[in-house]
mmCIF file of N, CA and C in Angstrom:
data_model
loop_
_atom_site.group_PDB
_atom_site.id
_atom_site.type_symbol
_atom_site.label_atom_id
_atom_site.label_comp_id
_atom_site.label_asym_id
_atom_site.label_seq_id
_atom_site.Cartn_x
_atom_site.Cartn_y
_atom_site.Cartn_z
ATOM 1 N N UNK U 1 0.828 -1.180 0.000
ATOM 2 C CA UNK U 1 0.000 0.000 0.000
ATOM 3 C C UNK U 1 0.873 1.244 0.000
ATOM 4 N N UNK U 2 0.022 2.305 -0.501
ATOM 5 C CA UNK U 2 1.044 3.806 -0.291
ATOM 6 C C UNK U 2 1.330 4.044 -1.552
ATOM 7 N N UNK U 3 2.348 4.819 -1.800
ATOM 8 C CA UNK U 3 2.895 5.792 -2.803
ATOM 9 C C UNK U 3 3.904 5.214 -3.602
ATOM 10 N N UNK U 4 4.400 4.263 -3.443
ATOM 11 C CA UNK U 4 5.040 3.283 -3.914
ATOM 12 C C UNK U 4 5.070 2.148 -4.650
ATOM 13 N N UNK U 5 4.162 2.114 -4.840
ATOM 14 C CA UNK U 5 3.438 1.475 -5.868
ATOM 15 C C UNK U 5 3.346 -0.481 -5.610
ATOM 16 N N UNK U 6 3.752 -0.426 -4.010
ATOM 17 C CA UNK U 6 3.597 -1.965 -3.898
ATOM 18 C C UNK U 6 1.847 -1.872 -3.272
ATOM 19 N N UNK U 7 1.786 -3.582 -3.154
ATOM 20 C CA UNK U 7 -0.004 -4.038 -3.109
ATOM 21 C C UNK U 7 0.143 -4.069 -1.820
ATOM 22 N N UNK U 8 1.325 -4.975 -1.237
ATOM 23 C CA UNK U 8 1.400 -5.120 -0.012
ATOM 24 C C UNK U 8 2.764 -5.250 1.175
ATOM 25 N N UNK U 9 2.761 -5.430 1.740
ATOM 26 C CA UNK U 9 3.883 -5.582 2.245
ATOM 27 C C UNK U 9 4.238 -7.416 3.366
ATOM 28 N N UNK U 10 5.324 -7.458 3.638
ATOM 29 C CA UNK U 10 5.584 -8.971 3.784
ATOM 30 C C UNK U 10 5.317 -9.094 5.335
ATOM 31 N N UNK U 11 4.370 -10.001 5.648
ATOM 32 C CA UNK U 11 4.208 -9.901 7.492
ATOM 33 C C UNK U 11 5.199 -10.681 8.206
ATOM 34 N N UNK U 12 6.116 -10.515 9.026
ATOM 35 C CA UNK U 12 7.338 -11.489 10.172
ATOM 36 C C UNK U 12 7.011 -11.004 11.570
ATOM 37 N N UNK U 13 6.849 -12.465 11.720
ATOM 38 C CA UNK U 13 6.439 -12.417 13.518
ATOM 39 C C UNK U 13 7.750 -12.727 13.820
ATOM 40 N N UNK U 14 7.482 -11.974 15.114
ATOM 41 C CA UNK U 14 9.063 -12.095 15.782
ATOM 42 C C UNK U 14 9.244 -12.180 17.102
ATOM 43 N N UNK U 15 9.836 -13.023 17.731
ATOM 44 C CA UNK U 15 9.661 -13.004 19.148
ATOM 45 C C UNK U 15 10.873 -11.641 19.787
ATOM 46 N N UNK U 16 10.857 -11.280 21.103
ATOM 47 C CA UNK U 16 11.483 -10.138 21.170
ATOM 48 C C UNK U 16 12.475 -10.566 22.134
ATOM 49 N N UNK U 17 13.397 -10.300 22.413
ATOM 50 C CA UNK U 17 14.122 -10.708 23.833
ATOM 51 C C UNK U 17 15.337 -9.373 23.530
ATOM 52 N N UNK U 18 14.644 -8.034 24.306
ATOM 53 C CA UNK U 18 14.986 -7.020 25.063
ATOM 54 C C UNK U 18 16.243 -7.287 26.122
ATOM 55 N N UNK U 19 16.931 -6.871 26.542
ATOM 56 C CA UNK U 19 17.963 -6.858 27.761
ATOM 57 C C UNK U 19 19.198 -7.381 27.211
ATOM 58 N N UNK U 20 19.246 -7.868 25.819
ATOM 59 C CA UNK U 20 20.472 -8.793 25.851
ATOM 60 C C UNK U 20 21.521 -8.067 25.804
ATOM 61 N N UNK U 21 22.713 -9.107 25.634
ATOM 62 C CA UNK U 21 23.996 -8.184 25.756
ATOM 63 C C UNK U 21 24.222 -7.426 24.518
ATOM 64 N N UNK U 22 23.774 -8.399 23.641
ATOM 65 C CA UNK U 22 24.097 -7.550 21.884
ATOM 66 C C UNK U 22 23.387 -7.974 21.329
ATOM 67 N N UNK U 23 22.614 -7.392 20.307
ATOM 68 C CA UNK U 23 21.738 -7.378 18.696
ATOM 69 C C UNK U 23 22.237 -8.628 18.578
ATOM 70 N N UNK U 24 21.074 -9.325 18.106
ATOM 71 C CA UNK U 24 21.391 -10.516 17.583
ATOM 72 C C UNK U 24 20.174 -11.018 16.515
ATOM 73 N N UNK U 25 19.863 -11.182 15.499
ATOM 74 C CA UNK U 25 18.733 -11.736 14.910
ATOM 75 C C UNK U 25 19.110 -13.279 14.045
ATOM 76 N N UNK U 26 18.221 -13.950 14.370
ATOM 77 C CA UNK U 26 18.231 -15.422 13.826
ATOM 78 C C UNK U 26 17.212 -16.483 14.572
ATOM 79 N N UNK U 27 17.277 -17.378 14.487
ATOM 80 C CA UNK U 27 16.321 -18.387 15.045
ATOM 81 C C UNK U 27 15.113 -18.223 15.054
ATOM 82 N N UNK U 28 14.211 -19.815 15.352
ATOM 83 C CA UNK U 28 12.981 -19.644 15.196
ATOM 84 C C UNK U 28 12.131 -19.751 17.031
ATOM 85 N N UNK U 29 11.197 -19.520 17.062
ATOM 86 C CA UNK U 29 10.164 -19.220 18.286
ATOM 87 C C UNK U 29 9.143 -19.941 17.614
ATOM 88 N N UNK U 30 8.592 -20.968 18.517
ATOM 89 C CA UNK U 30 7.112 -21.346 17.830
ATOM 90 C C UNK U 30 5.913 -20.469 18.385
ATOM 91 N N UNK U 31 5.815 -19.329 18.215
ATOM 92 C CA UNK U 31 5.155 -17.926 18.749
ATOM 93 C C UNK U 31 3.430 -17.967 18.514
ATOM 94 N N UNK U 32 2.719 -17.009 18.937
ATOM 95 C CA UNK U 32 1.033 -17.485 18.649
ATOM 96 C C UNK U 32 0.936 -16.900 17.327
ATOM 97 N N UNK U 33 1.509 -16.111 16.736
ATOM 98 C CA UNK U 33 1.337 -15.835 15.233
ATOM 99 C C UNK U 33 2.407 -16.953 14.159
ATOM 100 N N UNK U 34 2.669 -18.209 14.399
ATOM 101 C CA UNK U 34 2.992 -18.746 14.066
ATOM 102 C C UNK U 34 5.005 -18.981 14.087
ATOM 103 N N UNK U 35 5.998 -19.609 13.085
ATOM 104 C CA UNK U 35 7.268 -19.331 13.742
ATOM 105 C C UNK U 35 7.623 -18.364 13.455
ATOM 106 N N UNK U 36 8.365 -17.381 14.768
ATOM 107 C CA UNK U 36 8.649 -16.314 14.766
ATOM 108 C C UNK U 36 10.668 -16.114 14.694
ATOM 109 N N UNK U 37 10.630 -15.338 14.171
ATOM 110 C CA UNK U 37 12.252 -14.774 14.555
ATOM 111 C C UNK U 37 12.556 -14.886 15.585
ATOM 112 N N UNK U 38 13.287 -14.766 15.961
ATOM 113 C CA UNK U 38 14.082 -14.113 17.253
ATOM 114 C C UNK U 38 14.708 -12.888 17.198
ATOM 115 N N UNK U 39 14.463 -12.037 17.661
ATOM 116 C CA UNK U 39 15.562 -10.718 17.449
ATOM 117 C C UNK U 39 15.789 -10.219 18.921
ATOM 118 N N UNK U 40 17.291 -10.248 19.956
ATOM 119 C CA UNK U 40 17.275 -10.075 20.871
ATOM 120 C C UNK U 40 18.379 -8.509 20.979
ATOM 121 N N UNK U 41 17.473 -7.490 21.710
ATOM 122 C CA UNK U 41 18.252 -6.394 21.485
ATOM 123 C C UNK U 41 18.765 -5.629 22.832
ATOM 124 N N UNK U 42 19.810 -5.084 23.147
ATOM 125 C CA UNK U 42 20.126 -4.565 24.180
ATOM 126 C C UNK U 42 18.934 -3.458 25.059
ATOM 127 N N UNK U 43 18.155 -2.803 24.177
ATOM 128 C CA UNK U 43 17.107 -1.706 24.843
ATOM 129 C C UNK U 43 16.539 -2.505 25.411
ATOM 130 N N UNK U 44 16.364 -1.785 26.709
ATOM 131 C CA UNK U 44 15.250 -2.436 28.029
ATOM 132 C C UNK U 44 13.660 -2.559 26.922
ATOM 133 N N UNK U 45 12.716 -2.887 27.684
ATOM 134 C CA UNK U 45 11.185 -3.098 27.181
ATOM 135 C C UNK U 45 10.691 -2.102 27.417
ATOM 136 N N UNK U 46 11.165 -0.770 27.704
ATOM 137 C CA UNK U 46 10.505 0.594 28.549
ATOM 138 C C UNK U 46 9.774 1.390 27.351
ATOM 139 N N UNK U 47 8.284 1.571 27.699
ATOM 140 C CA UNK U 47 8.388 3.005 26.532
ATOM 141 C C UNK U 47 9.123 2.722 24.640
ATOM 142 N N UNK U 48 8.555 1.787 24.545
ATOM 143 C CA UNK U 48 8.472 1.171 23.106
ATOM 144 C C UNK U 48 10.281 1.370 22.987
ATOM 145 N N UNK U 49 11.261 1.500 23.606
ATOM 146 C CA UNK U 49 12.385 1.404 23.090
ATOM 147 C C UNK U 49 13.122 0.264 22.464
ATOM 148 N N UNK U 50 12.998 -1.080 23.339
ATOM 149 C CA UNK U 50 12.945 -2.450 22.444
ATOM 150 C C UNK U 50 12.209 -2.552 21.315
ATOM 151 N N UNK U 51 10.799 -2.314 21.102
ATOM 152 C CA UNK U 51 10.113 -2.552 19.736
ATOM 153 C C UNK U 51 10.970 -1.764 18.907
ATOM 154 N N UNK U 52 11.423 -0.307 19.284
ATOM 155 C CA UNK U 52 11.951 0.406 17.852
ATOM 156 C C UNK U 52 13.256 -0.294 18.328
ATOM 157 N N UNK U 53 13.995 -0.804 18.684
ATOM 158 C CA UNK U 53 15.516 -1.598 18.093
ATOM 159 C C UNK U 53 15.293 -2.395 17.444
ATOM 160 N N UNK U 54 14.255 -3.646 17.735
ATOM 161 C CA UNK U 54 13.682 -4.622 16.943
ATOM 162 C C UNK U 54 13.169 -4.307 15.548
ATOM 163 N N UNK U 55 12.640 -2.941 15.130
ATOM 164 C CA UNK U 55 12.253 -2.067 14.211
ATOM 165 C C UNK U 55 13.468 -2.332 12.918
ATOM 166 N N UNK U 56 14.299 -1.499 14.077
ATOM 167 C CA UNK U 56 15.458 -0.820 13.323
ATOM 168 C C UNK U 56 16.549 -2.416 13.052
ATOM 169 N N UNK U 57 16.909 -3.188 13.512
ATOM 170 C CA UNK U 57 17.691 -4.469 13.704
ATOM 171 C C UNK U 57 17.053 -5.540 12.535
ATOM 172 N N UNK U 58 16.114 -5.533 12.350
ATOM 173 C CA UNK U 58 14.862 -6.588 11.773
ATOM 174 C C UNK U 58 15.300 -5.752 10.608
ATOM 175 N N UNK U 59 15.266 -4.586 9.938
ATOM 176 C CA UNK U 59 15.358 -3.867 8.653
ATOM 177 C C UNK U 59 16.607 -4.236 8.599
ATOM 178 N N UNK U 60 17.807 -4.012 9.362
ATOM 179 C CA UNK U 60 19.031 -4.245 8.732
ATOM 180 C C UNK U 60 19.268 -5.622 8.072
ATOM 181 N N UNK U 61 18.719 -7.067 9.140
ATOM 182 C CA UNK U 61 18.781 -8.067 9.018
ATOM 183 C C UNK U 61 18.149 -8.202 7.372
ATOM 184 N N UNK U 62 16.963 -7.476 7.067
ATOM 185 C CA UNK U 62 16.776 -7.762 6.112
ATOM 186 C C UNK U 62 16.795 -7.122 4.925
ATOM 187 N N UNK U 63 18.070 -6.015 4.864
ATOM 188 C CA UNK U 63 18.721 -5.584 3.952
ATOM 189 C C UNK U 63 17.723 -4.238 3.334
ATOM 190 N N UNK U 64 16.588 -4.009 4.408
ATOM 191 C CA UNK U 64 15.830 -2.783 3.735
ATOM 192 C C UNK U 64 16.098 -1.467 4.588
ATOM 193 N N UNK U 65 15.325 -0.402 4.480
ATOM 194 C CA UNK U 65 15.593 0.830 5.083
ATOM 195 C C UNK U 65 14.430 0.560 6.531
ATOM 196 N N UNK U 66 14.818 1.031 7.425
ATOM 197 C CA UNK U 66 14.169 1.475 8.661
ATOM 198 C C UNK U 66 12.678 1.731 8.176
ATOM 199 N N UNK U 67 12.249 2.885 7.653
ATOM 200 C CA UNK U 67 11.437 3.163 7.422
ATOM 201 C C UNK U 67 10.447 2.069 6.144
ATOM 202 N N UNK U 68 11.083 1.180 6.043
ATOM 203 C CA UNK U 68 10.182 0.240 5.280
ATOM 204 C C UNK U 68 9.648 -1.121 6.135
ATOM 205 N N UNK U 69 9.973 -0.860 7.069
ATOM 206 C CA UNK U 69 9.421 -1.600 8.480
ATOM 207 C C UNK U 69 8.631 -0.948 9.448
ATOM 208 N N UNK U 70 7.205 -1.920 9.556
ATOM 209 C CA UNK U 70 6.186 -1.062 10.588
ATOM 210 C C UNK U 70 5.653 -2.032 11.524
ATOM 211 N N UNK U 71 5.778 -1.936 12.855
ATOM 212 C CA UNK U 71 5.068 -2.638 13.858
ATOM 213 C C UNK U 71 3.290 -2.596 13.141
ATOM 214 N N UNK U 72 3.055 -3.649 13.099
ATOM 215 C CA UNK U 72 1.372 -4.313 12.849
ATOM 216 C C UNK U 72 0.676 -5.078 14.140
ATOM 217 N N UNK U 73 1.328 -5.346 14.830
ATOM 218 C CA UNK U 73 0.645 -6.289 16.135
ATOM 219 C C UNK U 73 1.898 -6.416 17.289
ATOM 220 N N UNK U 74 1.280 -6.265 18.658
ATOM 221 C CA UNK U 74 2.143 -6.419 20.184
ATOM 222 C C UNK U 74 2.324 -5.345 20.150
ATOM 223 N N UNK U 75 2.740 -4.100 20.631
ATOM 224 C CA UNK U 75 3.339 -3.125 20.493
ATOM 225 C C UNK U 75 4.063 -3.263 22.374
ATOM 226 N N UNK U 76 3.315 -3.898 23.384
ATOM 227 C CA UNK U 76 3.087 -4.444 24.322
ATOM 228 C C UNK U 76 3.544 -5.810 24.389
ATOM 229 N N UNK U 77 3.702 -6.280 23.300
ATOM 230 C CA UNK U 77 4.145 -7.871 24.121
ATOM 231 C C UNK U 77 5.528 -8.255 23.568
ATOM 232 N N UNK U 78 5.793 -9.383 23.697
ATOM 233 C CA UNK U 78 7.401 -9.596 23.083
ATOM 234 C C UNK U 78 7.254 -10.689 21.834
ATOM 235 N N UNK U 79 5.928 -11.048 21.715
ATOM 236 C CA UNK U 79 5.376 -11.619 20.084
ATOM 237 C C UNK U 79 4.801 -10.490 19.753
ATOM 238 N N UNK U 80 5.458 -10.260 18.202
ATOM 239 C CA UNK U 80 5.341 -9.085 17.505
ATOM 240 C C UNK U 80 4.838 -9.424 16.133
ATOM 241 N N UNK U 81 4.467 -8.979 15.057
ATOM 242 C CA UNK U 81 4.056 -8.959 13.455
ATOM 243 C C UNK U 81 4.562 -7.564 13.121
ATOM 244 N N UNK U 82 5.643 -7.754 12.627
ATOM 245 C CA UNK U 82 5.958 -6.590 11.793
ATOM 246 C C UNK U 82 5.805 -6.835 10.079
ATOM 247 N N UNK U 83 5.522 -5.469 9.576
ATOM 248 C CA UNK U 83 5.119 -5.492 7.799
ATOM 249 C C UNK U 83 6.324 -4.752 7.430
ATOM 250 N N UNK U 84 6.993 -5.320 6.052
ATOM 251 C CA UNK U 84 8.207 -4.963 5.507
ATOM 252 C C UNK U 84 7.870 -4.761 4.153
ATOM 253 N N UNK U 85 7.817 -3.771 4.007
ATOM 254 C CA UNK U 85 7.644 -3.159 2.499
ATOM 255 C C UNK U 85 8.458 -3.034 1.682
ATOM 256 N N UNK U 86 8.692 -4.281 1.152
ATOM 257 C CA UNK U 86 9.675 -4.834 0.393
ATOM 258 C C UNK U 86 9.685 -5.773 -0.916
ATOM 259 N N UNK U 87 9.893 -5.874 -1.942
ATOM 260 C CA UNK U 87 9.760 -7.499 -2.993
ATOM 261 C C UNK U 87 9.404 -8.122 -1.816
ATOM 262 N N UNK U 88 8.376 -9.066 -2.271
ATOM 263 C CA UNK U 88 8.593 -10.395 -1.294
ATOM 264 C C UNK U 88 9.754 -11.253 -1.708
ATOM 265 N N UNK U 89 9.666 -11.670 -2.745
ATOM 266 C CA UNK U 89 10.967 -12.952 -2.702
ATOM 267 C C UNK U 89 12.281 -12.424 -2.147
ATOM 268 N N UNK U 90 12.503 -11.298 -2.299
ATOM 269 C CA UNK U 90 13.544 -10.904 -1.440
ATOM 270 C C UNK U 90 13.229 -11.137 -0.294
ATOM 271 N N UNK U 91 12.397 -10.345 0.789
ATOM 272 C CA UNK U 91 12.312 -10.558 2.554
ATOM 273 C C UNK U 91 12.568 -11.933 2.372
ATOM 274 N N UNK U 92 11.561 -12.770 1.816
ATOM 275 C CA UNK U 92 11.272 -13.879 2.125
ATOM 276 C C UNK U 92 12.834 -15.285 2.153
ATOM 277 N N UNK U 93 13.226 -14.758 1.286
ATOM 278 C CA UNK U 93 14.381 -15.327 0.962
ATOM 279 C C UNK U 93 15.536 -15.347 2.452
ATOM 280 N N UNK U 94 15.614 -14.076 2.606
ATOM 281 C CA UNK U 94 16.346 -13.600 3.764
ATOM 282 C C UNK U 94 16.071 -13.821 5.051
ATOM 283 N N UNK U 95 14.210 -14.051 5.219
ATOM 284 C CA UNK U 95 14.096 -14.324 6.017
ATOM 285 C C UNK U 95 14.274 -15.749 6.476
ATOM 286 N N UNK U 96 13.808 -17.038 5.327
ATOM 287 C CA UNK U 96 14.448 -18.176 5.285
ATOM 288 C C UNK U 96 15.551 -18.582 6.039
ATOM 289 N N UNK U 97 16.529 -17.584 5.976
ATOM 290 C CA UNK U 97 17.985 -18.154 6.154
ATOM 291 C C UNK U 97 18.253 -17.472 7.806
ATOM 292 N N UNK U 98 17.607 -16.624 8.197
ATOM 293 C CA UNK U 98 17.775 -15.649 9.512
ATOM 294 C C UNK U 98 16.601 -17.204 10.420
ATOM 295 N N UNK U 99 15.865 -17.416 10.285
ATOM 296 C CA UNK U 99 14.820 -18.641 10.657
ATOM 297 C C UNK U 99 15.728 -19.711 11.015
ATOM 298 N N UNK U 100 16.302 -20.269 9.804
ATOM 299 C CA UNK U 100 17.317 -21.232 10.195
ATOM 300 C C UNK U 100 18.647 -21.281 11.541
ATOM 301 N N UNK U 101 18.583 -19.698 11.391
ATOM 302 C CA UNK U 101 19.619 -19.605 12.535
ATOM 303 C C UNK U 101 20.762 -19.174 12.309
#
């Protein structure tokens, strides 16, 4: 959707694990939106600061810009659905291999 002329954008659930020592994205979570990422980021859970590292970490992992990543579901919990406005076969591809671990 938007100005950009895509239909849609690609949905990744992701489990969250806030506090860690360092950014880390890979592995799978069998999460309630089905298997999720893992993306574990140093920002505490305070005041959406973990969701936007997870934001910002989740875009790098998958080779797009910040701003082509949008929280869709949890904003509150540590199972998340984020939308990546991106080719799919690209996310998808990338995300494949970040899943695996």
């Amino acid at each position: 959707m938007g100005d950009r002329g895509r239909t849609s954008g690609v949905s990744v659930a992701v489990r969250v694990r806030p506090g860690a020592g360092r950014t880390r994205v890979g592995g799978t979570y069998p999460g309630p939106h089905g298997p999720a990422l893992i993306v574990a980021v140093g920002a505490p859970a305070v005041d959406g600061r973990a969701t936007e590292a997870v934001r910002r970490a989740l875009a790098d992992a998958l080779g797009v810009r910040a701003a082509d990543v949008a929280l869709r579901i949890g904003a509150t919990s540590r199972d998340k659905v984020f939308t990546v406005d991106a080719p799919p076969a690209e996310v998808e591809s990338r995300l494949t291999r970040l899943l695996a671990g």
